[in-house]
Coordinates of C-alpha atoms in Angstrom, one line a residue:
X8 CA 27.9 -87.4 -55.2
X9 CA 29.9 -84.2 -54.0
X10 CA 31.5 -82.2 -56.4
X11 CA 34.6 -81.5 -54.0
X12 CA 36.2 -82.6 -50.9
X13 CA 36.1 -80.6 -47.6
X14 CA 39.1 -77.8 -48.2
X15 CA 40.6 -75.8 -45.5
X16 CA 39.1 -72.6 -46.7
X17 CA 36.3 -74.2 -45.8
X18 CA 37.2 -74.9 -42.2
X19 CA 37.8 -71.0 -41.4
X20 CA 35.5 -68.2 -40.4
X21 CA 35.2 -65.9 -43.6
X22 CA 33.2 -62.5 -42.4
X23 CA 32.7 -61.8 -45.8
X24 CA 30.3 -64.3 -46.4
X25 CA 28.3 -64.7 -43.5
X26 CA 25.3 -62.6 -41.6
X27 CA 26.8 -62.1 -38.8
X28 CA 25.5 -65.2 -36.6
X29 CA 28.4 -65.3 -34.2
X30 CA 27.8 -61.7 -33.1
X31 CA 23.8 -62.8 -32.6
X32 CA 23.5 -66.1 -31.8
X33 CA 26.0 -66.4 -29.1
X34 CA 25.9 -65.2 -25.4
X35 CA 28.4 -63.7 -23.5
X36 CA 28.9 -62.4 -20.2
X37 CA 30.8 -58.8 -19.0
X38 CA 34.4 -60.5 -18.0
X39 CA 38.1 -60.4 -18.7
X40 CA 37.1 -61.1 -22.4
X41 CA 33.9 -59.1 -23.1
X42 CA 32.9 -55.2 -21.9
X43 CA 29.4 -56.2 -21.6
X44 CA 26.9 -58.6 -21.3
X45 CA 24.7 -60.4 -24.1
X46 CA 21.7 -62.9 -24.4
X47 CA 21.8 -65.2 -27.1
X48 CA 19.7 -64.0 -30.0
X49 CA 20.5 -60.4 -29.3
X50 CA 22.6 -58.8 -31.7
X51 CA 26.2 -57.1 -30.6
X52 CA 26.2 -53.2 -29.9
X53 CA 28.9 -53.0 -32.0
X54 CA 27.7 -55.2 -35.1
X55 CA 26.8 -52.8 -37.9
X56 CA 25.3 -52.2 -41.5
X57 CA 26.4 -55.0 -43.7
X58 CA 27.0 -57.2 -41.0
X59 CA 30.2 -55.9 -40.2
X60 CA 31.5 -55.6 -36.7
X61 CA 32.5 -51.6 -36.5
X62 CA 35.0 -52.1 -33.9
X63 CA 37.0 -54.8 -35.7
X64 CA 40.4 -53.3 -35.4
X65 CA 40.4 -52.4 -31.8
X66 CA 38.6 -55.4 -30.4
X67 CA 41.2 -55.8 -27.6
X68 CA 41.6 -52.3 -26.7
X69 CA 37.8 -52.0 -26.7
X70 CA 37.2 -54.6 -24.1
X71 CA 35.9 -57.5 -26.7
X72 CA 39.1 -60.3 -26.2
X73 CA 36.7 -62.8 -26.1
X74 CA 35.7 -61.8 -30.1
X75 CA 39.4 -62.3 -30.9
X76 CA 39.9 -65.7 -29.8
X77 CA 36.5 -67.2 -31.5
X78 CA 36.5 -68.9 -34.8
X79 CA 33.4 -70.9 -36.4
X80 CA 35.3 -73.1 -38.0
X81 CA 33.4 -72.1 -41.1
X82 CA 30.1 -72.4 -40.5
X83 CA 28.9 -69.4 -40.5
X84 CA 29.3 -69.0 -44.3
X85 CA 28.2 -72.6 -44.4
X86 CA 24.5 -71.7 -43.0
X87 CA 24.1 -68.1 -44.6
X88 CA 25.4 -69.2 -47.9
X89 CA 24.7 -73.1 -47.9
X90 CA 21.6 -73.7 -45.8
X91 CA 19.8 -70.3 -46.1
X92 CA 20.9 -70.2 -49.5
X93 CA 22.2 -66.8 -49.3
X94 CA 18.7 -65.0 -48.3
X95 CA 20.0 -62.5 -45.7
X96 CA 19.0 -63.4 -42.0
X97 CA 17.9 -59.2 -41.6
X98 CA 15.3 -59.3 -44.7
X99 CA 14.2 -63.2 -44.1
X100 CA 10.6 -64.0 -42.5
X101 CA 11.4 -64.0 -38.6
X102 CA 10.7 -67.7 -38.3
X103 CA 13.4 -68.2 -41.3
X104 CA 15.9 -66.2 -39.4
X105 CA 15.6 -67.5 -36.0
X106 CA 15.8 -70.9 -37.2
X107 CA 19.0 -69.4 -38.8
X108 CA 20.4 -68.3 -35.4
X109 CA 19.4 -71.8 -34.2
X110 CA 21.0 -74.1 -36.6
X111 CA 24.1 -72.2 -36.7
X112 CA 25.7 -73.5 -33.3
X113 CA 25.2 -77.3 -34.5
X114 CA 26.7 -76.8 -37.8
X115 CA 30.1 -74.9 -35.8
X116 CA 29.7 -78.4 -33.8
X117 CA 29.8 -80.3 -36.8
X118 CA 32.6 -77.8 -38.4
X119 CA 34.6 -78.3 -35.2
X120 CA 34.5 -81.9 -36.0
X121 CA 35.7 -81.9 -39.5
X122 CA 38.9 -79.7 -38.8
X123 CA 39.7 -82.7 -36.3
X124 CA 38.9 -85.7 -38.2
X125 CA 40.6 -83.4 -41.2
X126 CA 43.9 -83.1 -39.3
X127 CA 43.8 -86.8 -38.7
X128 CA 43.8 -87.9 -42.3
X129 CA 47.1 -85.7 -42.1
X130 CA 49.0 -87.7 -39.9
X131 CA 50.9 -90.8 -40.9
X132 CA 50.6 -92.7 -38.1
X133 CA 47.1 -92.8 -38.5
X134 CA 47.6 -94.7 -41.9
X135 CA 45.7 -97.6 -40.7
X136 CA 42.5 -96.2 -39.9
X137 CA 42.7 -93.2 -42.5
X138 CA 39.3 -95.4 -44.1
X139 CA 37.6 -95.0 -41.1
X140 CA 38.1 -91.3 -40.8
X141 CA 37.8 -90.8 -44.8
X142 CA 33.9 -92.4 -44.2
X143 CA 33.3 -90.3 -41.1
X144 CA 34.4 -86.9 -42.3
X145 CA 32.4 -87.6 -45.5
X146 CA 29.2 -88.5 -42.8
X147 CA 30.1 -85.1 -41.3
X148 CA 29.6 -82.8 -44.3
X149 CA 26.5 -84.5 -45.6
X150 CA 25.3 -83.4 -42.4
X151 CA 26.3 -80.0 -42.5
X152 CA 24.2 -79.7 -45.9
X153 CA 20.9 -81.3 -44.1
X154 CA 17.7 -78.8 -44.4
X155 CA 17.1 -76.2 -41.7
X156 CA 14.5 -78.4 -39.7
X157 CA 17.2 -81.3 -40.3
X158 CA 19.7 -79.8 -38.5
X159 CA 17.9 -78.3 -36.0
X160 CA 16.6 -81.9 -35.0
X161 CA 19.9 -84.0 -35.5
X162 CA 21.8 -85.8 -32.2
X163 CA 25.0 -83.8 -32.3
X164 CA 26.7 -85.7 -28.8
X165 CA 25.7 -88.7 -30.4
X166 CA 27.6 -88.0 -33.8
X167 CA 30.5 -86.9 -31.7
X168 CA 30.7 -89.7 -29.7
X169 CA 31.2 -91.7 -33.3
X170 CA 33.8 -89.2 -33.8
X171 CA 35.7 -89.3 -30.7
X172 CA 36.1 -93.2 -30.6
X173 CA 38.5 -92.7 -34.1
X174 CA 40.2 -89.4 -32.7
X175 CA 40.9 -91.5 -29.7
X176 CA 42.2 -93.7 -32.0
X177 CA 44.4 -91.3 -33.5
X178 CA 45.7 -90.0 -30.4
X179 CA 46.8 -93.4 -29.3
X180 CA 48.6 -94.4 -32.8
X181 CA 50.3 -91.3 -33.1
X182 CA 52.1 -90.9 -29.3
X183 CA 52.7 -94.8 -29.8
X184 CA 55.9 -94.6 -31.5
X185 CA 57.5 -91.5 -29.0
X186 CA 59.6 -93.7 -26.9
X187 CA 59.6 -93.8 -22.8
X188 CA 56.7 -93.4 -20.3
X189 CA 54.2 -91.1 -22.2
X190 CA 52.3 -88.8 -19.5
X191 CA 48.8 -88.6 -19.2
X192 CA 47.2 -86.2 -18.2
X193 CA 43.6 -86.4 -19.9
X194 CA 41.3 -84.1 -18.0
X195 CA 43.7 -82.4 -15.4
X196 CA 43.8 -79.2 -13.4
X197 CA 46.5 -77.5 -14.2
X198 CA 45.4 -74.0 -13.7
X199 CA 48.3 -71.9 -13.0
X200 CA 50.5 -74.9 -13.0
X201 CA 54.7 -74.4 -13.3
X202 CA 55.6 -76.1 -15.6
X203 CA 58.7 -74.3 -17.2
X204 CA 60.8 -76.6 -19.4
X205 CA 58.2 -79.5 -18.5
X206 CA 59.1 -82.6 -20.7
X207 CA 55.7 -82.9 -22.0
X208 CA 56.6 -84.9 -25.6
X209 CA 53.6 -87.1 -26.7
X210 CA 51.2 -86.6 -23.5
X211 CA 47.4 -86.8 -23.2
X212 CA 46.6 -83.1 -22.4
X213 CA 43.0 -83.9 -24.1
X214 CA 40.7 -82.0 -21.7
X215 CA 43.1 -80.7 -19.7
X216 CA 42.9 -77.0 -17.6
X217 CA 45.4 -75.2 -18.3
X218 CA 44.3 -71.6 -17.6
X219 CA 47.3 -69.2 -16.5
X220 CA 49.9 -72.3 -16.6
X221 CA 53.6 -71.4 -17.2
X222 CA 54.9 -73.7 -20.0
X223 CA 57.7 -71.6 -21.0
X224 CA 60.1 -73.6 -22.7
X225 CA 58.2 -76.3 -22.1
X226 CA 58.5 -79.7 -25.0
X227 CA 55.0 -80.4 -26.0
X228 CA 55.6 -82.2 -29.6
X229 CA 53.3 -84.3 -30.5
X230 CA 51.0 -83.8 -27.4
X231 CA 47.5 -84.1 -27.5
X232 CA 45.4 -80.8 -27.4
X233 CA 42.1 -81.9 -28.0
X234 CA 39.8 -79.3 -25.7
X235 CA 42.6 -78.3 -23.6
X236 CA 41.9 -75.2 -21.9
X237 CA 45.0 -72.8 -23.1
X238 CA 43.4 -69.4 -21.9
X239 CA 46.4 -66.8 -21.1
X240 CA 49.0 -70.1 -21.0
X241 CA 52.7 -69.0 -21.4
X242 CA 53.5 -70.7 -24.4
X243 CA 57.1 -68.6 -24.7
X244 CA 59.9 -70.4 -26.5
X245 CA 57.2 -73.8 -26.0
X246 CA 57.9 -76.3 -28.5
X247 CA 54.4 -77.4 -30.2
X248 CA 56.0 -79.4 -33.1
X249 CA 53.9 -81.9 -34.2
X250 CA 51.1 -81.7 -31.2
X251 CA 47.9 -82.1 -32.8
X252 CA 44.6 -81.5 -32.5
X253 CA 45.6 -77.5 -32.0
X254 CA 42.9 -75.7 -32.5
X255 CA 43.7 -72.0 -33.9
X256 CA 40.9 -70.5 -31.3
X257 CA 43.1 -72.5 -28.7
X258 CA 46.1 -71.3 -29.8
X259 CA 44.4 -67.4 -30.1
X260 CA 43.6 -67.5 -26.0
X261 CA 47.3 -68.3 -25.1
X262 CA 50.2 -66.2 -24.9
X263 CA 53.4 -67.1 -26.7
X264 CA 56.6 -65.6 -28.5
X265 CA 58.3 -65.7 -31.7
X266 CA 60.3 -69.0 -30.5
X267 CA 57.4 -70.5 -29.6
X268 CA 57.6 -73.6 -32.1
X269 CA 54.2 -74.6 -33.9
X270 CA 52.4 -77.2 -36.0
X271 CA 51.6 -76.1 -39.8
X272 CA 48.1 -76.3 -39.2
X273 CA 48.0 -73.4 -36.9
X274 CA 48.7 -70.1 -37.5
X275 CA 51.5 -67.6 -35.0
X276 CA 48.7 -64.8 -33.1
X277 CA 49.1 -61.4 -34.2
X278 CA 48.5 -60.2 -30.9
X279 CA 51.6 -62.7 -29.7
X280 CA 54.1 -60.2 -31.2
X281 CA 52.4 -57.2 -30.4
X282 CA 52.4 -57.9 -26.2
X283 CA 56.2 -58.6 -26.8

């Protein structure tokens, strides 16, 4: 048996306590968000002794947006501290540490998964499945402790899948009581859409694009989010009551102001107040 239940300390990135994966493990390409480009496995320019990124405090002015908007939802604490056990990924045996760079994107996958499934033992509406999701977010973080080799070899999409069929769930229960024709929009190109003042309450915006789209104003309680593409959205004066599904790295890549309105789980962007 665990000694404790999944806490949402747990489900946030802490520096302090992790090798530095994200700023090895992961690619990125020279773009609006990064200065330069950067094979996975190759660590950062700018990632220092200690593990410590040395242009932390001027990531935006420095080029590095991109590094601003990322989270790991925990996990990389979770594999230095957890599954490596604390042995530091630049003194471990090369094999030890590449397999550390390896397993580290499935357990963010699996970290991902247990902020959702998290957020929906939080809502009300889904009272009648909470069992369900209790069972699966317990699943979830016995996974996330599996070995090394465990991890490396486990069926992720498939484990999602099993996920997604009670978020879907969720989704469904919770815009069910908002009364009138609920839009969907599950998976639409919105890119650069006007949508100023857009009566958005309880719509399926799971998936959706919605890179460079002007939702000023717009009512989005109790919307769907899951995976929708909010890169430089105009979230000014928006109203994001009780929309769930929110991810913070979402919220990080829009834009917004201090009436934009927002669900407790989420957290207002420095950066919102300092561009306005």
């Amino acid at each position: 048996m665990r000694d404790k239940t999944v806490q949402p300390a747990d489900l946030r990135g802490d520096c302090e306590n992790c090798f530095g994966l994200c700023c090895v493990a992961l690619p990125f390409a020279r773009s609006a968000d990064f200065a330069i480009d950067k094979p996975a496995g190759k660590a950062c320019p700018n990632l220092g002794p200690g593990h410590r990124c040395g242009i932390h405090a001027r990531l935006r002015e420095s080029g590095f947006t991109g590094c601003t908007v990322y989270d790991c939802f925990g996990a990389g604490q979770k594999v230095s501290q957890v599954t490596f056990g604390g042995r530091d990924r630049d003194t471990a045996p090369r094999a030890e540490a590449r397999r550390m760079l390896e397993v580290f994107p499935v357990v963010r996958q699996l970290h991902e998964l247990l902020w959702y499934l998290t957020e929906a033992l939080a809502l009300p509406a889904a009272r009648p499945i909470h069992g369900e999701l209790r069972r699966l977010l317990d699943r979830t973080d016995e996974l996330t402790r599996l070995s090394p080799d465990e991890l490396a070899a486990l069926d992720v999409p498939a484990h999602r899948g099993d996920v997604n069929v009670l978020l879907l769930r969720t989704s469904e229960l919770v815009r069910s009581g908002i009364p009138g024709r609920r839009k969907e929009r599950r998976g639409a190109d919105l890119m650069g859409a006007r949508l100023k003042g857009a009566d958005l309450h309880g719509a399926n915006l799971r998936g959706a694009c919605l890179i460079a789209a002007d939702l000023t104003g717009a009512d989005l309680r109790r919307a769907d989010l899951i995976g929708a593409d909010l890169r430089d959205t105009d979230l000014t004066d928006a109203d994001l009551s009780g929309a769930f599904f929110l991810t913070q790295p979402q919220l990080n890549a829009a834009r917004g102001s201090a009436g934009t309105r927002l669900p407790e789980s989420v957290a207002r962007p420095a950066h919102w107040t300092a561009r306005r």
